[in-house]
Each structure stands twice: as C-alpha cells, then as structure tokens.
Coordinates of C-alpha atoms and ligand atoms in Angstrom, one line a residue:
X773 CA 38.2 77.0 2.7
X774 CA 41.1 76.8 5.3
X775 CA 41.2 79.6 7.7
X776 CA 37.8 81.3 7.6
X777 CA 34.3 80.2 6.8
X778 CA 31.4 82.5 6.3
X779 CA 28.4 81.5 8.3
X780 CA 24.7 82.1 7.4
X781 CA 24.2 84.1 10.6
X782 CA 27.2 86.4 10.9
X783 CA 30.8 87.2 10.4
X784 CA 33.5 84.8 9.3
X785 CA 35.0 82.7 12.0
X786 CA 38.2 80.6 12.5
X787 CA 38.7 77.0 13.2
X788 CA 41.3 76.4 15.9
X789 CA 44.0 74.0 14.6
X790 CA 43.5 70.5 15.9
X791 CA 46.6 68.6 14.9
X792 CA 47.0 64.9 15.8
X793 CA 50.3 64.3 17.6
X794 CA 52.9 62.3 15.7
X795 CA 54.5 61.2 19.0
X796 CA 52.8 57.8 18.8
X797 CA 54.7 56.9 15.6
X798 CA 58.4 56.1 15.6
X799 CA 59.6 56.1 12.0
X800 CA 63.0 54.4 11.6
X801 CA 65.6 56.1 9.4
X802 CA 65.6 53.0 7.1
X803 CA 63.5 49.9 6.5
X804 CA 64.4 46.5 5.1
X805 CA 62.4 44.0 3.2
X806 CA 60.3 41.5 5.2
X807 CA 61.2 38.1 4.1
X808 CA 60.9 34.8 6.0
X809 CA 59.8 36.6 9.2
X810 CA 62.8 38.9 9.3
X811 CA 63.6 42.4 8.1
X812 CA 66.7 42.5 5.9
X813 CA 68.4 44.8 3.4
X814 CA 67.8 44.2 -0.3
X815 CA 70.5 42.0 -1.9
X816 CA 71.6 44.9 -4.1
X817 CA 71.7 47.3 -1.1
X818 CA 69.4 49.6 -3.1
X819 CA 66.9 51.8 -1.4
X820 CA 64.7 54.8 -2.0
X821 CA 63.1 57.6 0.0
X822 CA 59.4 57.8 0.9
X823 CA 58.1 61.4 1.3
X824 CA 55.5 63.1 3.2
X825 CA 53.4 64.6 0.3
X826 CA 52.1 67.4 2.5
X827 CA 55.6 68.8 3.1
X828 CA 57.8 67.0 0.5
X829 CA 60.1 66.0 3.3
X830 CA 61.6 62.5 3.4
X831 CA 60.1 60.2 6.0
X832 CA 62.5 57.2 5.7
X833 CA 64.7 55.2 3.4
X834 CA 63.1 52.0 2.2
X835 CA 64.8 48.9 0.6
X836 CA 64.3 48.5 -3.2
X837 CA 63.6 44.9 -3.9
X838 CA 65.2 43.3 -6.9
X839 CA 65.1 39.9 -8.6
X840 CA 67.1 38.0 -6.0
X841 CA 64.9 39.4 -3.2
X842 CA 61.8 38.2 -5.1
X843 CA 63.4 34.8 -5.4
X844 CA 64.0 34.7 -1.6
X845 CA 60.6 35.9 -0.7
X846 CA 58.8 33.4 -3.0
X847 CA 61.0 30.6 -1.7
X848 CA 60.2 31.7 1.9
X849 CA 56.4 31.7 1.0
X850 CA 56.7 28.3 -0.6
X851 CA 58.5 26.9 2.4
X852 CA 55.8 28.2 4.7
X853 CA 53.1 26.8 2.4
X854 CA 54.7 23.4 2.3
X855 CA 55.6 23.6 6.0
X856 CA 54.2 25.3 9.1
X857 CA 51.4 27.4 7.7
X858 CA 50.2 24.8 5.2
X859 CA 49.9 22.2 8.0
X860 CA 47.6 24.3 10.1
X861 CA 43.9 23.5 10.2
X862 CA 41.5 26.4 9.5
X863 CA 40.6 27.0 13.1
X864 CA 44.3 27.6 13.9
X865 CA 44.7 30.0 10.9
X866 CA 41.6 31.9 12.2
X867 CA 43.4 32.5 15.5
X868 CA 46.3 34.2 13.8
X869 CA 43.9 36.4 11.7
X870 CA 41.9 37.4 14.8
X871 CA 45.2 38.3 16.5
X872 CA 46.3 40.5 13.5
X873 CA 42.9 42.2 13.6
X874 CA 43.1 42.9 17.3
X875 CA 46.7 44.2 17.1
X876 CA 45.6 46.6 14.3
X877 CA 42.9 47.8 16.6
X878 CA 45.3 48.2 19.5
X879 CA 47.8 50.1 17.4
X880 CA 45.1 52.0 15.4
X881 CA 46.3 55.5 16.2
X882 CA 49.8 54.6 15.2
X883 CA 48.5 53.1 11.9
X884 CA 46.3 56.2 11.2
X885 CA 49.0 58.8 11.8
X886 CA 51.6 56.8 9.8
X887 CA 49.1 56.4 6.9
X888 CA 48.3 60.1 6.9
X889 CA 52.0 61.0 7.0
X890 CA 53.0 58.7 4.1
X891 CA 49.9 59.1 1.9
X892 CA 48.6 62.6 2.6
X893 CA 45.0 61.6 3.4
X894 CA 43.2 63.4 6.2
X895 CA 43.6 61.9 9.6
X896 CA 39.9 61.7 10.1
X897 CA 39.7 59.4 7.1
X898 CA 42.7 57.2 8.0
X899 CA 41.4 57.0 11.6
X900 CA 37.7 56.4 10.8
X901 CA 37.8 54.5 7.6
X902 CA 41.1 53.0 6.5
X903 CA 42.2 51.5 9.8
X904 CA 38.9 50.2 11.2
X905 CA 38.0 48.7 7.8
X906 CA 41.4 47.0 7.6
X907 CA 40.9 45.4 11.1
X908 CA 37.3 44.5 10.0
X909 CA 38.6 42.6 7.0
X910 CA 40.9 40.4 9.2
X911 CA 38.0 39.8 11.6
X912 CA 35.6 38.9 8.8
X913 CA 38.0 36.5 7.0
X914 CA 39.1 35.0 10.3
X915 CA 35.5 33.8 10.6
X916 CA 35.7 32.0 7.2
X917 CA 39.0 30.2 7.8
X918 CA 37.4 27.1 9.5
X919 CA 34.2 27.1 7.3
X920 CA 35.6 27.0 3.8
X921 CA 33.7 23.8 2.9
X922 CA 30.5 25.9 3.4
X923 CA 31.7 28.8 1.3
X924 CA 30.2 27.4 -2.0
X925 CA 33.4 26.3 -3.6
X926 CA 32.9 22.5 -3.2
X927 CA 33.1 20.2 -0.2
X928 CA 36.9 20.4 0.3
X929 CA 38.3 23.5 -1.3
X930 CA 42.1 23.8 -1.3
X931 CA 44.4 26.8 -1.2
X932 CA 46.0 27.8 -4.4
X933 CA 49.6 28.1 -3.0
X934 CA 51.8 31.2 -3.1
X935 CA 50.0 34.4 -3.9
X936 CA 51.8 37.4 -5.3
X937 CA 49.9 40.6 -4.5
X938 CA 50.6 44.1 -5.9
X939 CA 48.7 47.1 -4.5
X940 CA 48.4 50.8 -5.1
X941 CA 49.0 53.9 -3.0
X942 CA 45.5 55.3 -2.4
X943 CA 44.5 53.0 0.5
X944 CA 47.9 51.4 1.4
X945 CA 46.9 49.6 4.6
X946 CA 43.3 48.8 3.5
X947 CA 44.4 47.3 0.2
X948 CA 47.0 45.2 2.0
X949 CA 44.2 43.9 4.3
X950 CA 41.9 43.2 1.3
X951 CA 44.7 41.1 -0.2
X952 CA 46.1 39.3 2.8
X953 CA 43.1 38.5 4.9
X954 CA 41.2 36.2 2.3
X955 CA 44.4 34.7 1.1
X956 CA 45.5 33.7 4.6
X957 CA 42.1 32.5 5.6
X958 CA 42.1 30.2 2.6
X959 CA 45.5 28.8 3.6
X960 CA 47.7 30.5 1.1
X961 CA 51.0 32.2 1.8
X962 CA 51.7 35.7 0.4
X963 CA 54.3 38.0 -1.1
X964 CA 52.9 41.6 -1.0
X965 CA 54.4 44.5 -3.0
X966 CA 53.1 47.9 -1.7
X967 CA 53.3 51.0 -3.9
X968 CA 56.5 52.8 -4.0
X969 CA 55.2 56.1 -2.6
X970 CA 53.3 54.4 0.4
X971 CA 55.3 51.5 1.8
X972 CA 55.2 52.4 5.5
X973 CA 51.9 51.0 6.8
X974 CA 52.6 47.7 4.9
X975 CA 55.9 47.6 6.8
X976 CA 54.1 48.3 10.1
X977 CA 51.7 45.5 9.2
X978 CA 54.6 43.2 8.7
X979 CA 55.7 44.1 12.2
X980 CA 52.2 43.3 13.4
X981 CA 52.4 39.9 11.6
X982 CA 55.7 39.3 13.4
X983 CA 54.0 40.3 16.7
X984 CA 51.1 38.0 16.0
X985 CA 53.6 35.1 15.6
X986 CA 52.7 33.8 12.1
X987 CA 55.1 31.2 10.9
X988 CA 58.0 32.8 9.1
X989 CA 57.5 33.2 5.4
X990 CA 53.6 33.1 5.6
X991 CA 53.6 36.8 4.7
X992 CA 56.5 38.6 3.0
X993 CA 56.6 42.3 2.1
X994 CA 58.7 43.5 -0.8
X995 CA 59.0 47.3 -1.0
X996 CA 60.1 48.7 -4.4
X997 CA 59.0 50.2 -7.6
X998 CA 57.0 48.9 -10.6
X999 CA 60.0 46.7 -11.6
X1000 CA 59.7 44.8 -8.3
X1001 CA 56.0 44.2 -9.0
X1002 CA 56.9 43.1 -12.5
X1003 CA 59.5 40.6 -11.2
X1004 CA 56.9 39.2 -8.7
X1005 CA 54.3 38.8 -11.4
X1006 CA 56.8 37.0 -13.7
X1007 CA 58.1 34.7 -11.0
X1008 CA 57.5 31.0 -11.9
X1009 CA 57.1 30.1 -8.2
X1010 CA 54.0 32.2 -7.8
X1011 CA 50.6 30.4 -8.2
X1012 CA 48.3 33.4 -8.1
X1013 CA 48.5 37.1 -8.9
X1014 CA 46.2 39.6 -7.3
X1015 CA 46.6 43.1 -8.6
X1016 CA 45.0 46.4 -7.7
X1017 CA 46.1 49.4 -9.7
X1018 CA 45.7 51.1 -13.0
X1019 CA 44.0 49.5 -16.1
X1020 CA 47.2 50.1 -18.1
X1021 CA 49.4 48.1 -15.7
X1022 CA 46.6 45.5 -15.3
X1023 CA 46.6 44.9 -19.0
X1024 CA 50.4 44.4 -19.0
X1025 CA 50.0 41.9 -16.1
X1026 CA 47.3 40.0 -18.0
X1027 CA 49.7 39.7 -21.0
X1028 CA 52.6 38.6 -18.7
X1029 CA 50.4 35.9 -17.0
X1030 CA 48.7 34.6 -20.1
X1031 CA 49.6 30.9 -20.7
X1032 CA 51.5 30.5 -17.4
X1033 CA 48.6 28.7 -15.6
X1034 CA 48.7 31.3 -12.8
X1035 CA 45.4 32.4 -11.4
X1036 CA 44.7 36.2 -11.8
X1037 CA 42.4 38.8 -10.3
X1038 CA 42.5 42.4 -11.4
X1039 CA 40.9 45.4 -9.6
X1040 CA 41.5 48.3 -11.9
X1041 CA 40.3 51.8 -12.5
X1042 CA 36.9 53.4 -12.8
X1043 CA 34.9 56.4 -14.0
X1044 CA 31.7 56.0 -12.0
X1045 CA 28.5 57.9 -12.6
X1046 CA 26.6 59.3 -9.6
X1047 CA 23.1 59.8 -10.9
X1048 CA 20.8 62.3 -9.2
X1049 CA 17.1 62.3 -10.1
X1050 CA 14.8 65.3 -9.6
X1051 CA 12.9 63.5 -6.8
X1052 CA 16.0 62.8 -4.7
X1053 CA 16.5 64.4 -1.3
X1054 CA 18.8 67.0 -2.7
X1055 CA 20.8 68.0 0.4
X1056 CA 21.5 64.4 1.1
X1057 CA 22.5 63.9 -2.5
X1058 CA 24.9 66.9 -2.3
X1059 CA 26.6 65.2 0.7
X1060 CA 26.8 62.0 -1.3
X1061 CA 28.3 63.8 -4.3
X1062 CA 30.9 65.4 -2.0
X1063 CA 31.7 62.1 -0.4
X1064 CA 31.7 60.4 -3.8
X1065 CA 34.4 62.5 -5.4
X1066 CA 36.3 64.5 -2.6
X1067 CA 36.8 61.6 -0.1
X1068 CA 40.5 60.7 -0.1
X1069 CA 41.2 63.6 -2.6
X1070 CA 39.3 61.6 -5.2
X1071 CA 42.1 59.0 -5.2
X1072 CA 39.4 56.3 -5.1
X1073 CA 38.9 53.7 -7.9
X1074 CA 35.1 53.8 -7.4
X1075 CA 34.9 57.6 -7.0
X1076 CA 31.7 59.2 -8.3
X1077 CA 33.7 61.3 -10.8
X1078 CA 30.9 61.9 -13.2
X1079 CA 27.8 63.6 -11.7
X1080 CA 24.7 62.9 -13.9
X1081 CA 22.0 65.3 -12.7
X1082 CA 18.5 65.5 -14.0
X1083 CA 18.2 68.8 -16.0
X1084 CA 15.2 70.1 -14.0
X1085 CA 17.3 70.2 -10.8
X1086 CA 20.8 70.8 -12.2
X1087 CA 21.1 74.4 -11.3
X1088 CA 19.8 73.9 -7.8
X1089 CA 22.2 70.9 -7.2
X1090 CA 25.1 72.8 -8.6
X1091 CA 24.4 75.9 -6.5
X1092 CA 24.1 73.8 -3.3
X1093 CA 27.2 71.8 -4.2
X1094 CA 29.3 74.9 -4.7
X1095 CA 28.0 76.3 -1.4
X1096 CA 29.0 73.1 0.4
X1097 CA 32.4 72.9 -1.3
X1098 CA 33.1 76.4 0.1
X1099 CA 33.0 74.9 3.6
X1100 CA 35.6 72.2 2.9
X1101 CA 39.0 72.7 4.5
X1102 CA 42.1 71.8 2.6
X1103 CA 45.4 71.5 4.4
X1104 CA 47.5 69.7 7.0
X1105 CA 46.4 66.0 6.8
X1106 CA 47.1 65.6 10.5
X1107 CA 44.6 68.3 11.4
X1108 CA 41.4 66.7 12.6
X1109 CA 39.4 69.5 10.8
X1110 CA 40.9 68.8 7.4
X1111 CA 38.6 67.5 4.7
X1112 CA 41.0 67.5 1.7
X1113 CA 44.5 66.4 2.3
X1114 CA 47.6 66.3 0.0
X1115 CA 47.8 64.7 -3.4
X1116 CA 50.0 61.6 -3.0
X1117 CA 52.8 62.4 -5.4
X1118 CA 54.2 65.0 -7.8
X1119 CA 53.4 62.6 -10.6
X1120 CA 49.8 62.3 -9.7
X1121 CA 49.4 66.0 -9.2
X1122 CA 50.8 66.5 -12.7
X1123 CA 48.3 64.1 -14.1
X1124 CA 45.4 65.8 -12.4
X1125 CA 46.7 69.2 -13.5
X1126 CA 47.1 68.0 -17.1
X1127 CA 43.6 66.5 -17.4
X1128 CA 42.0 69.5 -15.8
X1129 CA 43.7 71.8 -18.3
X1130 CA 42.3 69.5 -21.0
X1131 CA 38.8 70.0 -19.6
X1132 CA 39.2 73.8 -19.9
X1133 CA 40.7 73.5 -23.4
X1134 CA 37.8 71.4 -24.6
X1135 CA 35.3 74.0 -23.4
X1136 CA 34.0 72.8 -20.0
X1137 CA 33.5 75.5 -17.3
X1138 CA 35.9 75.1 -14.4
X1139 CA 35.1 76.2 -10.8
X1140 CA 36.9 75.9 -7.5
X1141 CA 36.0 77.5 -4.2
X1142 CA 38.4 80.2 -2.9
X1143 CA 41.1 78.0 -1.4
X1144 CA 44.5 78.9 -0.1
X1145 CA 47.1 76.3 -1.1
X1146 CA 50.0 75.6 1.3
X1147 CA 53.3 76.7 -0.1
X1148 CA 55.0 73.3 0.1
X1149 CA 53.6 69.9 -0.7
X1150 CA 51.3 68.5 -3.4
X1151 CA 47.8 70.1 -3.4
X1152 CA 44.9 70.4 -5.7
X1153 CA 41.7 72.3 -4.9
X1154 CA 38.3 70.7 -5.1
X1155 CA 37.3 71.3 -8.7
X1156 CA 33.9 71.1 -10.5
X1157 CA 33.5 71.2 -14.3
X1158 CA 30.1 72.0 -15.6
X1159 CA 29.0 71.9 -19.2
X1160 CA 30.8 68.7 -19.8
X1161 CA 30.0 66.6 -22.8
X1162 CA 30.5 62.9 -23.1
X1163 CA 33.4 63.2 -25.6
X1164 CA 35.5 65.4 -23.2
X1165 CA 38.5 63.7 -21.8
X1166 CA 37.4 64.6 -18.3
X1167 CA 34.2 62.6 -18.9
X1168 CA 36.1 59.6 -20.3
X1169 CA 39.4 59.3 -18.5
X1170 CA 40.0 58.4 -14.9
X1171 CA 41.5 61.6 -13.2
X1172 CA 42.0 60.0 -9.8
X1173 CA 41.9 63.4 -8.1
X1174 CA 39.4 65.9 -6.6
X1175 CA 37.8 66.8 -9.9
X1176 CA 34.1 66.3 -10.7
X1177 CA 32.6 66.4 -14.2
X1178 CA 28.9 67.4 -14.3
X1179 CA 26.6 66.2 -17.1
X1180 CA 22.9 66.4 -17.3
X1181 CA 20.1 64.1 -18.5
X1182 CA 16.3 64.3 -19.0
X1183 CA 15.0 60.7 -18.9
X1184 CA 16.1 57.6 -16.9
X1185 CA 17.0 55.9 -20.3
X1186 CA 19.3 58.8 -21.1
X1187 CA 20.9 58.5 -17.6
X1188 CA 21.6 54.8 -18.1
X1189 CA 23.0 55.4 -21.6
X1190 CA 25.3 58.1 -20.4
X1191 CA 26.3 56.3 -17.2
X1192 CA 27.3 53.2 -19.2
X1193 CA 29.2 55.2 -21.8
X1194 CA 32.6 54.3 -20.4
X1195 CA 35.1 51.5 -20.9
X1196 CA 35.0 51.0 -17.1
X1197 CA 32.4 49.3 -14.9
X1198 CA 33.3 49.4 -11.3
X1199 CA 30.6 51.4 -9.4
X1200 CA 27.7 53.8 -9.7
X1201 CA 25.3 55.8 -7.5
X1202 CA 21.6 56.4 -7.8
X1203 CA 19.7 59.1 -5.9
X1204 CA 15.9 59.0 -6.0
X1205 CA 13.1 58.5 -3.5
X1206 CA 11.5 55.8 -5.7
X1207 CA 12.5 52.3 -4.7
X1208 CA 11.3 51.0 -8.1
X1209 CA 13.5 53.3 -9.9
X1210 CA 16.5 52.2 -7.9
X1211 CA 15.9 48.6 -9.0
X1212 CA 15.3 49.7 -12.6
X1213 CA 18.5 51.6 -12.6
X1214 CA 20.6 48.9 -10.8
X1215 CA 19.5 46.3 -13.4
X1216 CA 20.7 48.4 -16.2
X1217 CA 23.9 50.1 -14.9
X1218 CA 26.9 48.0 -15.9
X1219 CA 28.9 48.4 -12.7
X1220 CA 30.1 45.9 -10.1
X1221 CA 28.6 48.0 -7.2
X1222 CA 25.5 50.2 -7.3
X1223 CA 24.9 52.4 -4.3
X1224 CA 21.4 53.8 -3.7
X1225 CA 21.0 57.1 -1.8
X1226 CA 24.5 56.7 -0.4
X1227 CA 28.0 56.4 -1.8
X1228 CA 31.4 54.9 -1.0
X1229 CA 30.1 52.5 1.5
X1230 CA 32.3 49.5 2.2
X1231 CA 31.8 46.4 4.3
X1232 CA 34.1 43.3 4.4
X1233 CA 31.0 41.1 4.0
X1234 CA 30.1 42.8 0.7
X1235 CA 31.9 41.8 -2.6
X1236 CA 33.5 44.5 -4.6
X1237 CA 35.0 44.5 -8.1
X1238 CA 34.4 45.4 -11.7
X1239 CA 33.5 44.6 -15.2
X1240 CA 35.2 45.4 -18.5
X1241 CA 38.3 47.6 -18.1
X1242 CA 37.7 47.8 -14.3
X1243 CA 39.0 44.2 -14.1
X1244 CA 37.6 40.9 -12.9
X1245 CA 37.4 39.0 -9.6
X1246 CA 35.8 40.1 -6.4
X1247 CA 37.2 41.2 -3.1
X1248 CA 35.2 41.1 0.1
X1249 CA 32.5 38.7 1.1
X1250 CA 32.4 34.9 0.4
X1251 CA 33.1 35.8 -3.2
X1252 CA 36.5 37.2 -2.2
X1253 CA 37.7 33.7 -1.3
X1254 CA 37.2 32.4 -4.8
X1255 CA 40.5 33.7 -6.2
X1256 CA 42.4 31.9 -3.4
X1257 CA 40.7 28.5 -3.5
X1258 CA 40.8 25.6 -5.8
X1259 CA 37.5 23.7 -5.7
Ligands
TAP1841 P1 49.6 51.5 -10.8 O1 50.6 52.5 -11.4 O2 49.0 50.5 -11.7 O3 50.4 50.8 -9.6 C1 49.8 49.8 -8.8 C2 50.9 48.9 -8.3 O4 51.5 48.2 -9.3 C3 52.0 49.6 -7.6 O5 52.5 48.9 -6.5 C4 53.1 49.7 -8.7 O6 54.4 50.0 -8.2 C5 53.0 48.4 -9.3 N1 53.4 48.3 -10.7 C6 53.7 49.3 -11.6 N2 54.1 48.8 -12.8 C7 54.0 47.4 -12.7 C8 54.2 46.4 -13.6 N3 54.6 46.6 -14.8 N4 54.1 45.1 -13.1 C9 53.7 44.9 -11.9 N5 53.4 45.8 -11.0 C10 53.6 47.1 -11.4 O7 48.4 52.2 -10.1 P2 48.5 53.4 -9.0 O8 48.7 54.6 -9.8 O9 49.4 53.0 -7.9 O10 47.0 53.3 -8.4 C11 45.9 54.0 -9.0 C12 45.1 53.0 -9.8 O11 44.6 52.0 -9.0 C13 43.8 53.7 -10.3 O12 43.6 53.4 -11.6 C14 42.7 53.1 -9.4 O13 41.4 53.2 -10.0 C15 43.2 51.8 -9.2 N6 42.6 51.2 -8.0 C16 41.6 50.2 -8.1 C17 41.0 49.7 -7.0 C18 40.0 48.7 -7.3 S1 39.5 47.8 -6.0 N7 39.4 48.5 -8.4 C19 41.3 50.1 -5.8 C20 42.3 51.1 -5.6 C21 42.9 51.6 -6.7 P3 54.9 51.5 -8.1 O14 54.1 52.1 -7.0 O15 56.3 51.4 -7.7 O16 54.6 52.2 -9.4

C-alpha cells in the first residue's frame, strides 16, 4: 500500500508524492444560503462547520437553513417559475444549461480540488469522473430543452413547477447535476439541499449559476442538516420531490409525501452482485471487481459489494484480487497516485467498522492488504470477506464502504437466485465471454442497471435507477425527464 510496492522483478520501490495544489481554490471562512440569486445568512444566524475528512480540520462555516429559509427559497423558486424562468422558451433555457456546462469545464480543476477536500475522494476520481460527468449532464440535458415534445411524454409536456431536491454526500457535485440539469431543461425551478458533510461544491455550483446569469430564484441552494431536508420535503409550495440517499430516509419521505399530490422520485441504496463466471477474462474481471467496490471508497449506491464467483475459479480470482489490492495506495486524496481516499465522516467510518466487526463475529474470514493508516482523518483499508453466507449481515446490508463480501456459486441458476436475494435492486455486473449468457442473466437479474464485462460505467444518455428498496424513477437519458414533466 502507500509508501512501497513490491514488484515482480525486483526490490520494493517508492512513489514520489504527486500532490495537486490547492492554490486554485479559495475557500471563504463562511458561506450563506443561495436564495433568489443572492448569498445570505440563515434567518436564525445558525451555521455549522464542514471538515476535511482526510485531516479532520474545518474547511469553512456554512449556514444552517431553517423553516423560514425554506419558505424564502420556495417563494423565490415560485416567483422565478411564474416569472422570468417560466417565460423562457426551451431554446433559451438550453443556452443557460450550455453556459453552466461550459463554466464547469472551465473551472474543472477548482471543482475537483474542492470536491476532494470536502468529500475525501481521490483527486483522480473527482478530476476524471465527478466533474466531467457533471458537465456532461448539463450538456446532455441542454440538448433536450427545446425538444421536449419529442421526448415521448405527449405533444406538449409541461414542467411540474418547483422541485425540492435532496442529495447525499458521496458524489456531491455529480448528484447536484443529476438533479438540476433535467429539472431546468424541463422548465422547472429548483431548491437543492446538499448533504451536511459536503456542501462546498454545491455552493460553488451556485456561484456558477450566478455567473451564468440564470434569472434569480431559478436555482436555490439550502445548506443544512436532515431537518432542513425534512422541512423542504414537507413544504406545501413544492410540487415535486427528488431524493437520493438512504432507503431509511427514502421511506420516511415517502410517508411524508403520501396524499399531498407531490410528485416523488427516490434513488436509494443498493447491495449489488458482481457475478464472475469461470469463462470470464479473469484479469479484466479482477479490475472490474476492484473498480466495482473500491472506487470512491465504496461510497457508491451501485457498488458491486457482493462478489459472486463461480466455484471452479474462486481461489484463482481471490488470489489475483488480493495481489491487486496490495498495489492500491491509500492516503492523501489530493495526491494523484492515491487510489483510496478518506471515508467521508466519522459517522460513516463507525458504520463500516461496526458492520465489518459483525462479519467477523458471524464467521466470515476477513482480509486486508498491509496498509499504513494516516494518523489523522477517517480511513478504512480495502477489506475482503470470504466464506460469506447469504444470511450474514455483510451479505444483506449496505455497508457503503470499501468492503467486499465474496460468495460462490456453481450454476447460472444459483448465481441468479443469490444475486436476487436482496431487498434492493439497483445494479449488477456479469463477467463471461458468452454473449448469450449475458442476455440470459440480464433478463433474470432484478436490477435497474446490468453491466456486462465492465462495472460502474455512467453516461448522461443512459437511464439509471432502481427497483424495490432501491427506489423508483430514473435519472439520466430521456427517461430522466419524466419526473419533471406533466404530459
Ligand atoms: P441520507 O442519510 O439518507 O441523506 C441523504 C440526504 O437527505 C442528505 O442531504 C441528508 O441530510 C438528507 N436527510 C436526512 N434526513 C432527512 C429527512 N428526514 N428528510 C429529508 N432529508 C433528509 O443518505 P446518505 O448517508 O447521505 O447517503 C448514502 C445513501 O445514499 C446510501 O444508501 C446510497 O446508496 C444512497 N445513494 C443512492 C444513489 C442512487 S442514484 N440510488 C446515489 C448516491 C447515493 P444530512 O446530510 O444533513 O443528513
């Protein structure tokens, strides 16, 4: 792990540190709420600190939105909907979305560094995945804004109105883009509530929205805790709620919205199976397993957290996987060599630690590569559990961390039965060289997305979402417009 890596040919060698400079980012000591096109303190004057999870040092003070702020933000969004934004034809809305996309590209390094500071994810991921995909979402939906009558929702679809959008901490900028881009393309106005531990890139995006000149109130950003999200969900002036987060909170929101006539989409948790058959290209599959569960420290709703490997190749796959994990580097998220960054919060670290301890207690075999852990910050080494049975908590519950549970199967039927033995249904992976088997599996796996011989691939044109306890509604693609349009 960090520091030295054994090579096949010779002695251990060192990576030179390659830290990304933070000079491009200027973090203000404190941030207000973004309401009606202006940044302003919360009515109560309340605020909280956002930390760098890699150092536990505070980055900034951020306003804590309360009920009166939600009232003001919803009123601003309504005024923009009834006024300047609502009056724009699609081709004019598209120009604003293109502008946002281009400014995100222009300021991409700033976004990437800020995201890694606030979230703890490796800079190579924020730089190469989060930020480019966020820009791509705005570009993609800009293209739909003047073509909504051809999107398959009737000849003259109308926006829903004011959208209240609540997002989690694992992809803070990207989730904001997933929410805002389709909503704005369809002509809605938005009130966005980022997660408490990762507000900074949403606030930078608010600045970009100001820079792009959107009519005041079209997008409002309310920072704060779960209570702020709850107040937004409950607000009678909101027409649609879009939520991404845990299944537990999703259920609470569904209860709160029931009977109100508000539209609702929920993108919730997952416990995906990544299924490796004995005819799969195994080295490629090992890369897919690593990407499936250790990308973004496993803080990924669609993470391939259950490896189902065919019994005849299980030992080979596990050996190669362990060898590969020995080359991953854990440490400073801003170092361009880092593969595994910090866990986003103490609370999440405690949850991962608790579930991993349960895995050991229940009899699974725990393994991690030798891995020095930095003295400060929140860290968890890449961890593999073998000998996992289906009843174990680590096979059933979403860990949302760098922890892989390995199970085996003998026949394709058994693989399907085990893969579907979960209350979730967000994603799955299949590794085999037989095209017919890929289709056979994809027809039977109860998951919103099935990747074949790859994993964690995202494209704004491709719809994403779940079944069962993973929620309902789709984000991305033409389908991602459905939640924001009335036919
Ligand atoms: P949650 O604890 O559910 O939080 C999500 C958001 O909801 C945060 O902004 C949170 O605010 C807010 N919130 C908390 N309680 C609320 C309430 N009662 N009413 C309204 N809003 C409330 O999830 P998380 O831990 O941040 O994120 C991890 C979860 O998100 C995982 O289960 C993961 O699978 C899921 N996720 C799903 C997807 C998709 S696309 N399906 C994508 C990413 C993540 P605070 O931050 O202040 O608590």
